[in-house]
Amino acid sequence: MARVNAGRNILVVDDESESDILRAVRRRLEEEGWTTTVIEPESGHSLGEEFEAATLWSIEQTLPDAVLLDVRFGQNRDDQFRGLSILGEIVERWPKLPILMFTQYAQGPDRETAVRDSLKWDAPVDFIDKLASPDEVVLRLRRLIGTAPESIPIGNHILVDVSARLVYVGEGEDRDPALEIQGMKFEIFRELAVTWYRSPGELVAFARLERYSEGEDPRASLRVRIREIKDAIGKAMNTRFGPSELIINIRDQGYRLVPPKS
Amino acid sequence: MKKFITPIKISGGVIALAGVILLILAPFLGKNFFDLLWAVEPFTYLGGILLVVGLGVTAATYSGAERFIKNSDHGLNGQNGKHSWSETTLQYFQLFDHDLGRPLRRIIGKERELRAVMQANPGSSDAGVIELLDEIERQTPNFRLMMSNIQVLIQLESPASDDEVQLVEPNEVIRRIADRYTPVAAEAGKEITWWSEPSELGLVYANTNAIEHIVTNLVDNAVRYAGTHVEVKLTKNPTHFFVRVWDDGPGIGAQYVPHLFDRGWTPEVVRREEKSSSGLGLFIARNLARQSGGDLTVESDDSPDGEHHTTFLLSLPSNLTAELNGVR
């Protein structure tokens, strides 16, 4: 899989960072192209205080793209919700830094307090529970970070190069650009790909895609362009995509991207 | 019913007051109208009767209203569902998902580690082991939902429960639920699609936990029973927003629809099979929807042709104001 987030870094702040569940998440983040930095405080002070100081120091040294932050640190009563105090410190100093709270308390009063406080600064803060699948953590981080990467792999055979405005089809080194997908057609496919990257089941409404079509009947023109995109990718993959493959029309409301099964 | 209590109370007071006035004026009215002493009596009786009836009506509305408010505001299925939990029990409830979550995280973490090792060495994979790992991963969403269902049930039945209202972006709530269930659906060869009309619904004042919890249960249920497709659609009008969860499953027979929101009911009960869920989800979802000022309804078609489906419609008020709900 292409490393779509090369050079991006996620800071992991958790006193159980070597637990199996955290290792699985870190592995998935690294598959996604992110590097992970794990906070390992020097011993000396109480556990929570150490983590807090080490986290703030680390952010100051190398501003990460996002922070994955636990709520509870150790069994010390004072550290029960140390993560919320670290959250407050980060939000106050770096209000735009995305923070994903990784906790067993994805709902409930602690989340309410933290969300209310972070909303005061309009900070990008979200909560996810520790039983979430690594894929779910990745999706949540993608949206928190916000900006789409320069290239988006769709399944194993399609790669959208956003900066070069090209769609590559093929596997590994054998990828070739589908040159028929240019201009408005590229914009339509990019729009579908970016939405799929951020939220795989989300439909893109006609109104958003019709900006890239023209003529008296923009809906019909859009339909033709979608067919041409499917044909171009299908030709490069030696297949023909049917109505319920690659780009599908949902109840005449809009289109959704479905990665081809390989 | 609540809106009728105040007018009845006022009417009772007015009748009682009219009775008192009539009692005072009876001697004078009787004289003027009949000019005979005995003619005073009918007005005295009438005044007395009005006073007694008026006081009776007012007293009845006071005690009736208290009982009604107790039942309607906090009751589950029309009963007063509040318990007096002890302080220790409440503290345990607050931590129970942490306590239950720890062994579960260890099991699931170990399962994911083992899977990674096996993927790195494909030759060493044993079919039975893979089946076991798949089953653990498949059951994880059930554990997650069960833990939050129990938490919400405790909140619903706790005397200290309150409905926290915040600014919520419904689209983002649905995105989070889709993130969670898309892999679960894909594993079973099913797909989830969602959209909103208009495409950006904006922000609403609502109870985030309630929306997320209700829709999570609806999507969990839809993914469980769908044939291949689940659709979630968000819409709104000036006062409410709506979440429609549709699945192309076999549908539910009309005779079972009234039981769908009963505590513990699942379709397997009818077939005397092992339950695939606790049957708490829809029960909690409807109670939570109603407690939040909305409702949850269902429409289903179990005809054997291609039209069979089930649709749940959640409606919640979107304009709960900060002043009304104690948001700072």
XYZ file of C-alpha atoms in Angstrom:
590
model
C 0.000 0.000 0.000
C 1.262 3.509 -0.779
C 2.374 5.512 2.221
C -0.139 8.316 1.905
C 0.944 10.248 4.977
C 4.716 10.120 4.557
C 6.494 12.563 6.853
C 3.486 13.001 9.137
C 3.812 12.208 12.809
C 1.365 11.114 15.512
C 2.349 11.566 19.155
C 1.132 8.677 21.345
C 0.671 9.536 25.031
C -0.409 6.474 26.994
C 1.081 4.715 30.020
C 0.193 1.400 28.335
C 1.783 2.207 24.979
C 3.404 -1.248 24.860
C 0.109 -3.073 25.428
C -1.099 -5.302 22.598
C -4.069 -3.067 21.856
C -1.845 0.022 21.477
C 0.700 -1.904 19.398
C -2.042 -2.920 16.949
C -3.136 0.719 16.609
C 0.436 1.963 16.146
C 1.062 -0.718 13.508
C -2.027 0.385 11.582
C -1.015 4.067 11.813
C 2.413 3.176 10.431
C 0.808 1.213 7.568
C -1.037 4.420 6.799
C 2.290 6.213 6.444
C 2.330 8.077 9.747
C 5.343 7.776 12.012
C 4.482 7.382 15.683
C 6.367 8.925 18.586
C 5.673 7.342 21.963
C 6.096 9.430 25.113
C 8.417 7.648 27.545
C 8.950 9.832 30.589
C 12.010 9.586 32.768
C 11.216 8.242 36.205
C 11.375 10.458 39.243
C 8.154 12.390 39.733
C 4.683 10.953 40.010
C 3.668 9.135 36.845
C 0.994 11.594 35.681
C 3.115 14.690 36.208
C 5.979 13.092 34.313
C 3.770 12.299 31.355
C 2.353 15.790 31.338
C 5.772 17.465 31.339
C 7.226 15.048 28.749
C 4.234 15.501 26.432
C 4.350 19.287 26.469
C 8.114 19.244 25.938
C 7.791 16.835 23.009
C 5.110 18.918 21.286
C 7.239 22.008 21.722
C 10.266 20.286 20.148
C 8.563 18.700 17.128
C 5.009 19.788 16.521
C 3.187 16.527 15.581
C 0.259 16.347 13.133
C -1.988 14.940 15.880
C -1.900 13.531 19.422
C -3.406 10.226 20.551
C -3.959 10.797 24.267
C -5.085 8.435 27.039
C -7.334 9.728 29.827
C -6.175 7.598 32.759
C -2.556 7.250 33.850
C -1.676 4.541 36.325
C -3.599 3.670 39.448
C -2.680 6.800 41.383
C -5.901 8.568 42.404
C -4.504 11.981 41.396
C -3.806 10.636 37.909
C -7.252 9.161 37.296
C -8.060 11.852 34.788
C -4.575 13.232 34.144
C -5.283 12.996 30.416
C -7.972 15.675 30.725
C -5.492 17.974 32.425
C -2.906 17.301 29.665
C -5.667 17.968 27.114
C -6.396 21.341 28.742
C -2.696 22.296 28.637
C -2.328 21.321 24.965
C -5.520 23.077 23.882
C -4.467 26.247 25.658
C -0.997 26.321 24.080
C -1.677 24.759 20.664
C -5.405 25.302 20.016
C -5.251 24.006 16.429
C -3.475 20.726 17.227
C -5.817 17.751 16.599
C -6.214 15.509 19.677
C -7.877 12.110 19.751
C -8.667 11.043 23.308
C -8.158 7.280 23.491
C -10.168 6.024 26.399
C -12.659 3.562 27.762
C -14.842 6.580 28.477
C -15.933 7.459 24.944
C -19.208 8.683 26.433
C -20.262 10.070 29.767
C -19.661 13.057 32.022
C -15.849 13.198 31.624
C -16.215 13.473 27.892
C -18.838 16.196 28.390
C -16.507 18.223 30.596
C -13.603 17.846 28.221
C -15.659 18.565 25.122
C -17.222 21.633 26.698
C -13.834 22.969 27.715
C -12.264 22.265 24.340
C -15.227 23.812 22.529
C -14.402 27.054 24.291
C -11.319 27.219 22.125
C -12.940 25.618 19.103
C -10.217 22.961 19.241
C -10.204 19.790 17.103
C -10.754 17.261 19.913
C -12.536 13.932 19.650
C -13.010 10.812 21.758
C -12.732 7.146 20.831
C -12.875 4.092 23.058
C -10.049 1.617 23.333
C -12.029 -1.277 21.901
C -12.328 0.594 18.590
C -10.756 -1.148 15.625
C -7.438 0.279 14.362
C -9.250 1.182 11.090
C -11.703 3.284 13.063
C -8.849 5.124 14.801
C -7.291 5.872 11.403
C -10.560 7.252 9.982
C -11.080 9.478 12.991
C -7.511 10.820 12.745
C -7.899 11.447 9.010
C -10.859 13.739 9.674
C -9.337 15.421 12.715
C -6.205 16.279 10.760
C -8.477 17.509 7.990
C -6.232 17.983 5.007
C -6.384 15.214 2.406
C -3.022 13.651 1.493
C -1.348 14.293 -1.851
C -2.140 10.785 -3.051
C -5.060 8.545 -2.166
C -4.902 4.805 -2.883
C -8.311 3.279 -3.661
C -7.980 -0.460 -3.181
C -4.859 -2.058 -4.605
C -5.139 -0.870 -8.218
C -6.101 2.812 -8.253
C -4.126 5.803 -6.979
C -5.364 9.387 -7.152
C -2.392 11.778 -7.315
C -4.012 14.991 -6.142
C -0.997 17.250 -6.703
C -0.244 15.964 -10.241
C -4.011 15.791 -11.013
C -3.683 12.257 -12.387
C -5.373 8.921 -11.713
C -2.961 5.956 -11.850
C -4.242 2.442 -12.526
C -2.282 -0.781 -12.031
C -0.395 -2.523 -9.282
C 2.871 -1.443 -7.660
C 5.491 -0.262 -10.128
C 3.251 -1.107 -13.114
C 0.896 1.808 -12.519
C 0.106 3.983 -15.535
C -1.876 7.217 -15.613
C -5.405 6.965 -17.078
C -4.991 9.983 -19.316
C -8.689 10.122 -20.266
C -9.442 11.270 -16.681
C -8.509 14.919 -16.841
C -10.101 18.328 -16.220
C -13.704 18.076 -14.963
C -13.549 14.261 -14.921
C -10.509 14.380 -12.657
C -12.282 16.859 -10.338
C -15.333 14.575 -10.106
C -13.160 11.563 -9.290
C -11.049 13.559 -6.813
C -14.207 14.735 -5.013
C -15.440 11.128 -4.729
C -12.005 9.882 -3.618
C -11.522 12.555 -0.916
C -14.978 11.871 0.549
C -14.327 8.121 0.513
C -10.922 8.657 2.204
C -12.532 10.654 5.040
C -15.754 8.644 5.403
C -16.064 5.477 3.293
C -19.874 5.155 3.318
C -20.686 8.805 2.679
C -22.550 9.723 -0.471
C -21.503 12.778 -2.502
C -24.647 14.721 -3.382
C -25.373 15.575 -7.013
C -25.249 19.286 -6.167
C -21.578 19.003 -5.204
C -20.630 17.068 -8.352
C -22.703 19.094 -10.807
C -20.260 21.960 -10.311
C -18.035 19.922 -12.616
C -20.550 19.381 -15.375
C -22.077 21.754 -17.877
C -24.828 22.159 -20.466
C -28.583 22.474 -20.147
C -28.894 19.208 -18.257
C -25.980 19.024 -15.775
C -27.322 15.762 -14.292
C -27.191 14.013 -17.665
C -23.768 15.489 -18.358
C -22.551 14.232 -14.965
C -23.918 10.775 -15.728
C -21.953 10.676 -18.989
C -18.734 11.776 -17.263
C -19.141 9.134 -14.545
C -19.598 6.473 -17.241
C -16.454 7.720 -19.022
C -14.432 7.594 -15.775
C -15.581 4.023 -15.111
C -14.801 3.004 -18.685
C -11.308 4.558 -18.547
C -10.375 2.814 -15.288
C -12.070 -0.412 -16.412
C -10.096 -0.398 -19.684
C -6.807 -0.074 -17.805
C -7.838 -2.958 -15.528
C -9.195 -5.109 -18.376
C -12.687 -5.106 -16.949
C -16.002 -3.303 -17.309
C -17.575 -1.841 -14.197
C -21.321 -2.408 -13.848
C -23.866 -0.020 -12.255
C -23.111 -1.315 -8.753
C -19.321 -1.152 -9.076
C -16.639 1.526 -8.559
C -18.993 4.553 -8.659
C -22.602 3.845 -7.726
C -25.729 5.975 -7.904
C -27.628 5.845 -4.622
C -31.393 6.385 -4.839
C -30.919 9.209 -7.324
C -29.394 11.364 -4.545
C -25.739 11.248 -5.491
C -22.746 8.983 -6.075
C -20.463 6.952 -3.853
C -17.082 5.382 -4.521
C -16.657 1.645 -3.928
C -13.093 0.305 -4.256
C -12.947 -2.575 -6.740
C -12.597 -6.006 -5.168
C -9.218 -7.474 -5.971
C -52.145 15.419 29.738
C -49.689 17.660 31.590
C -51.025 20.768 29.803
C -54.586 20.162 31.120
C -53.608 20.066 34.786
C -53.106 23.819 35.293
C -56.466 24.867 33.718
C -58.301 22.237 35.830
C -56.543 23.517 38.949
C -57.555 27.122 38.141
C -61.153 26.062 37.392
C -61.372 24.309 40.781
C -60.192 27.473 42.529
C -62.700 29.652 40.636
C -65.588 27.280 41.518
C -64.571 27.271 45.200
C -64.310 31.091 45.203
C -67.758 31.376 43.568
C -69.069 29.092 46.316
C -67.643 31.351 49.076
C -69.078 34.496 47.423
C -72.494 32.828 47.092
C -72.446 31.797 50.762
C -71.728 35.398 51.834
C -74.328 36.921 49.512
C -76.994 34.230 50.080
C -79.050 36.154 52.716
C -79.151 39.310 50.577
C -79.794 37.525 47.270
C -82.557 35.405 48.802
C -84.303 38.451 50.201
C -84.136 40.360 46.922
C -85.353 37.526 44.803
C -87.995 35.901 46.958
C -88.575 38.232 49.911
C -88.996 35.153 52.138
C -86.526 33.905 54.739
C -86.722 30.234 53.687
C -85.719 31.252 50.098
C -82.203 32.001 51.388
C -81.537 28.284 51.762
C -81.165 27.246 48.082
C -78.376 29.825 47.605
C -76.673 28.672 50.795
C -76.793 25.068 49.667
C -75.607 25.999 46.186
C -72.707 28.061 47.598
C -71.717 25.209 49.907
C -71.790 22.654 47.104
C -69.666 24.855 44.832
C -67.108 25.373 47.601
C -66.785 21.648 48.281
C -66.579 20.735 44.557
C -64.053 23.496 43.834
C -61.758 22.496 46.713
C -62.078 18.833 45.733
C -61.061 19.489 42.129
C -58.038 21.555 43.190
C -56.843 18.976 45.726
C -57.235 16.135 43.203
C -55.180 17.931 40.545
C -52.343 18.570 43.017
C -51.879 14.934 44.023
C -52.633 13.629 40.496
C -50.115 15.970 38.880
C -47.322 14.886 41.205
C -47.965 11.238 40.396
C -48.211 11.970 36.658
C -44.992 13.966 36.503
C -43.137 11.242 38.411
C -44.299 8.605 35.930
C -44.015 10.495 32.664
C -40.695 12.257 33.170
C -38.608 9.372 34.422
C -40.561 6.217 33.824
C -39.521 3.416 31.520
C -42.513 1.950 29.692
C -44.885 4.121 31.715
C -43.615 2.953 35.100
C -41.521 4.815 37.550
C -38.175 3.242 36.674
C -35.956 5.141 39.115
C -34.033 3.199 41.707
C -32.328 4.418 44.829
C -28.875 3.034 44.118
C -26.462 3.108 47.035
C -23.385 5.328 46.755
C -21.146 2.244 46.470
C -23.273 0.741 43.697
C -23.257 4.039 41.786
C -19.468 4.249 42.082
C -19.199 0.702 40.792
C -21.488 1.512 37.859
C -19.251 4.453 36.958
C -16.225 2.184 36.777
C -17.731 -1.059 35.586
C -16.943 -0.461 31.896
C -13.361 0.222 32.911
C -13.263 -3.030 34.899
C -14.951 -5.052 32.170
C -13.023 -3.239 29.445
C -9.589 -4.182 30.810
C -9.849 -7.991 30.294
C -11.598 -7.414 26.973
C -8.808 -5.115 25.775
C -6.265 -7.745 26.748
C -8.090 -10.467 24.806
C -8.635 -8.293 21.736
C -5.100 -6.893 21.862
C -3.692 -10.439 22.012
C -5.935 -11.484 19.124
C -4.695 -8.593 16.956
C -1.055 -9.292 17.833
C -1.458 -12.960 16.946
C -3.149 -12.036 13.662
C -0.233 -9.718 12.788
C 2.255 -12.516 13.503
C 0.254 -14.930 11.335
C 0.018 -12.409 8.483
C 3.805 -12.021 8.595
C 4.184 -15.837 8.398
C 1.301 -17.050 6.203
C 2.515 -20.651 6.197
C 2.007 -20.985 9.946
C -1.722 -20.136 9.856
C -4.100 -22.771 11.150
C -7.712 -22.588 9.924
C -9.127 -23.199 13.405
C -7.002 -20.463 14.933
C -8.026 -18.002 12.211
C -11.657 -18.886 12.855
C -11.188 -18.206 16.560
C -9.485 -14.845 15.894
C -12.256 -13.857 13.472
C -14.901 -14.740 16.041
C -13.218 -12.616 18.732
C -13.038 -9.651 16.330
C -16.672 -10.224 15.300
C -17.859 -10.184 18.914
C -15.962 -6.994 19.822
C -18.668 -4.605 18.509
C -21.236 -6.562 20.545
C -19.212 -6.086 23.723
C -18.720 -2.391 23.019
C -22.427 -1.846 22.465
C -23.436 -4.004 25.418
C -21.216 -2.010 27.776
C -22.593 1.324 26.624
C -26.168 -0.020 26.688
C -25.771 -1.025 30.313
C -24.261 2.382 31.124
C -27.181 4.182 29.487
C -29.721 1.927 31.188
C -28.154 2.767 34.556
C -28.262 6.482 33.706
C -31.905 6.235 32.643
C -32.828 4.575 35.915
C -30.626 6.696 38.195
C -32.155 9.506 40.197
C -29.297 11.859 39.305
C -29.553 11.410 35.547
C -29.872 14.586 33.507
C -30.006 15.347 29.822
C -26.991 17.357 28.845
C -27.639 19.443 25.756
C -24.871 20.710 23.507
C -24.256 22.039 20.037
C -24.025 18.909 17.897
C -23.162 18.317 14.248
C -25.426 15.369 13.311
C -23.392 14.614 10.152
C -20.281 14.028 12.262
C -22.193 11.782 14.672
C -23.323 9.614 11.731
C -19.780 9.616 10.294
C -18.472 8.220 13.604
C -21.097 5.478 13.662
C -20.402 4.635 10.005
C -16.649 4.398 10.824
C -17.496 1.890 13.523
C -19.895 -0.290 11.549
C -18.469 -0.138 8.003
C -15.789 -2.784 8.775
C -18.350 -4.892 10.675
C -20.738 -4.755 7.711
C -17.945 -5.413 5.190
C -16.893 -8.499 7.137
C -20.414 -9.867 6.636
C -20.494 -8.858 2.925
C -22.809 -5.877 3.560
C -22.516 -2.164 2.827
C -23.505 0.992 4.694
C -24.300 4.190 2.783
C -25.281 7.444 4.442
C -26.152 10.977 3.418
C -27.991 14.052 4.596
C -30.416 16.372 2.876
C -29.223 19.119 2.633
C -25.691 17.757 2.363
C -24.518 19.842 5.347
C -27.161 19.815 8.049
C -25.265 22.280 10.256
C -25.386 22.378 14.035
C -28.332 21.600 16.289
C -28.880 21.862 20.032
C -29.394 18.301 21.231
C -28.130 15.601 23.573
C -25.026 14.209 21.785
C -24.870 11.065 23.873
C -28.525 10.301 23.226
C -28.266 10.721 19.439
C -25.069 8.718 19.202
C -26.390 5.973 21.396
C -29.782 5.633 19.686
C -28.373 5.648 16.143
C -25.579 3.238 17.116
C -28.213 0.765 18.280
C -30.278 1.259 15.120
C -27.282 0.766 12.820
C -26.098 -2.243 14.829
C -29.553 -3.757 14.456
C -29.731 -2.937 10.724
C -26.291 -4.428 10.003
C -27.264 -7.558 11.923
C -30.436 -8.217 9.908
C -29.699 -6.582 6.503
C -29.429 -8.676 3.352
C -26.677 -6.625 1.734
C -27.486 -2.935 2.220
C -27.996 -0.478 5.077
C -28.847 3.156 4.393
C -28.827 6.039 6.865
C -30.400 9.338 5.873
C -30.460 12.592 7.843
C -33.042 15.331 7.268
C -34.496 18.198 9.264
C -37.349 20.665 9.467
C -37.426 23.939 11.463
C -38.074 22.177 14.787
C -36.782 18.607 14.470
C -34.147 16.519 12.786
C -34.712 12.985 11.595
C -32.510 9.931 11.171
C -33.909 7.190 8.969
C -32.158 3.810 9.167
C -33.192 1.401 6.424
C -32.111 -2.171 5.768
C -32.997 -4.675 3.065
C -33.381 -7.553 5.509
C -36.319 -10.003 5.529
C -38.543 -7.557 7.462
C -40.595 -8.144 10.583
C -44.077 -9.690 10.593
C -46.848 -7.238 11.517
C -47.724 -9.384 14.558
C -44.225 -8.902 16.014
C -43.866 -5.159 15.347
C -45.649 -4.183 18.625
C -43.045 -6.233 20.578
C -40.022 -4.803 18.826
C -39.321 -2.240 21.538
C -39.992 -4.639 24.418
C -37.107 -5.251 26.790
C -35.294 -8.445 25.806
C -37.222 -9.165 22.591
C -35.268 -10.342 19.543
C -36.520 -12.134 16.393
C -34.805 -15.296 17.641
C -37.299 -15.457 20.535
C -40.010 -16.416 18.021
C -37.848 -19.121 16.444
C -36.642 -20.335 19.861
C -33.072 -19.901 18.682
C -30.051 -18.518 20.509
C -30.371 -14.747 20.773
C -27.952 -12.786 18.590
C -28.167 -9.772 20.927
C -29.391 -8.838 24.393
C -32.610 -7.320 23.059
C -31.892 -4.200 25.114
C -30.852 -1.927 22.255
C -34.214 -0.955 20.773
C -35.857 -0.816 24.204
C -33.252 1.680 25.390
C -33.262 3.560 22.078
C -36.989 4.299 22.198
C -36.904 5.301 25.879
C -33.935 7.565 25.286
C -35.625 9.138 22.230
C -38.790 9.859 24.203
C -36.854 11.130 27.205
C -35.074 13.521 24.830
C -38.421 14.899 23.626
C -38.502 12.868 20.413
C -39.719 9.481 19.253
C -38.622 6.313 17.515
C -40.977 4.501 15.148
C -40.651 1.526 12.832
C -42.109 0.476 9.511
C -41.459 -2.986 8.066
C -42.428 -5.148 5.109
C -41.814 -8.894 5.348
C -43.276 -9.822 1.955
C -41.145 -12.451 0.241
C -40.752 -10.337 -2.946
C -37.915 -7.860 -3.459
C -39.598 -5.092 -1.451
C -38.945 -6.511 2.030
C -37.200 -4.072 4.334
C -37.280 -2.440 7.767
C -37.089 1.315 8.392
C -36.606 2.976 11.751
C -37.328 6.690 11.988
C -35.829 8.682 14.837
C -37.113 12.221 15.364
C -35.499 14.554 17.873
C -36.041 18.236 18.621
C -33.254 20.353 17.134
C -33.962 23.617 18.878
C -33.532 22.739 22.553
C -32.110 25.970 23.872
C -29.158 26.401 26.189
C -31.299 28.209 28.795
C -33.823 25.379 28.949
C -31.225 22.694 29.407
C -28.634 24.240 31.634
C -25.812 24.534 29.071
C -23.279 27.134 30.023
